[in-house]
Amino acid sequence: MIRGDEPVGLLAGAGRFPIAFATKARDAGLRVVGIGIMDHADPVLASLCWRYHPVGPFQMGRMIQLVKAAGARQVVMAGKLHKADLMYRPWRWLHWLPDWRTLSWYYFRHRRDNKDDTVLLSVIEEWGRDGLSFASALDLCPELLVKPGVLTRRAPTPAEQADIDFGWTLAKAMGGLDVGQSVMIKDKVAVAVEAIEGTDRAIARAGELCRKGGFTVVKVAKPSQDMRFDVPTVGMQTIENIARAGGKVLAIEAEKTIVLDQPETVALADKLGVSIVCLARD
């Protein structure tokens, strides 16, 4: 659990989740040491954190130094990382100028593979060498996890429910392989499967391939989801992207998925004709 009597580090990526955490922490009287990943974190975090430092994604040594200097011993991760850009941007080392700590970690202590869980667990282990431990941001804001039920006025049709059932098994299998957490289904056919591009771009690809529209997006937690990182997250942008691509349903896993700005997200889904259903399944 996050302690309230000492500062807490926030390793912030893209999206609204870091903002939601920092806002809740500030309101609770917590001192947040924000480490904003450059080209990812929203600059508004600077006004929400006790201390805030924009840092390059490959400057692990500086991140650790800043968190420790502020007196924090616990850190939370929140927000997305654009993995394709981090992995395959031309001249990425030159662009982000990695420090020695990152290079020595990457080349000498992290070599198994570059799947999300492998990398993030290795990062947690590396920070642990300096006495820093990671907690789940959801320890402070568990209300962001969605409850079971149909959130929107329109429930899925029987045909859409069949696509949900088909997609659920597929999404869980892909999550177990640490490939992605979302699949796009139409008529019990996998139109698109999320990989390194992320959910939003996979949804856009589904719209290009399924020009008649009406597909279903199924987004689930990994079978062994570590709630300290990479928790499935949706919000208004997700709904906008589904509607723009021609999708009609978003099925997510209850108690293991974050819905940001839930009232506004549901209202937007009703306006755009997108059903949101939250399911609790083994």
Coordinates of C-alpha atoms in Angstrom, one line a residue, residues 27 52 84 99 196:
D27 CA -6.3 15.9 -2.9
Y52 CA 8.1 17.4 -11.3
A84 CA 7.0 1.1 -31.3
D99 CA 22.5 7.4 -19.5
I196 CA 3.0 -3.2 -30.6

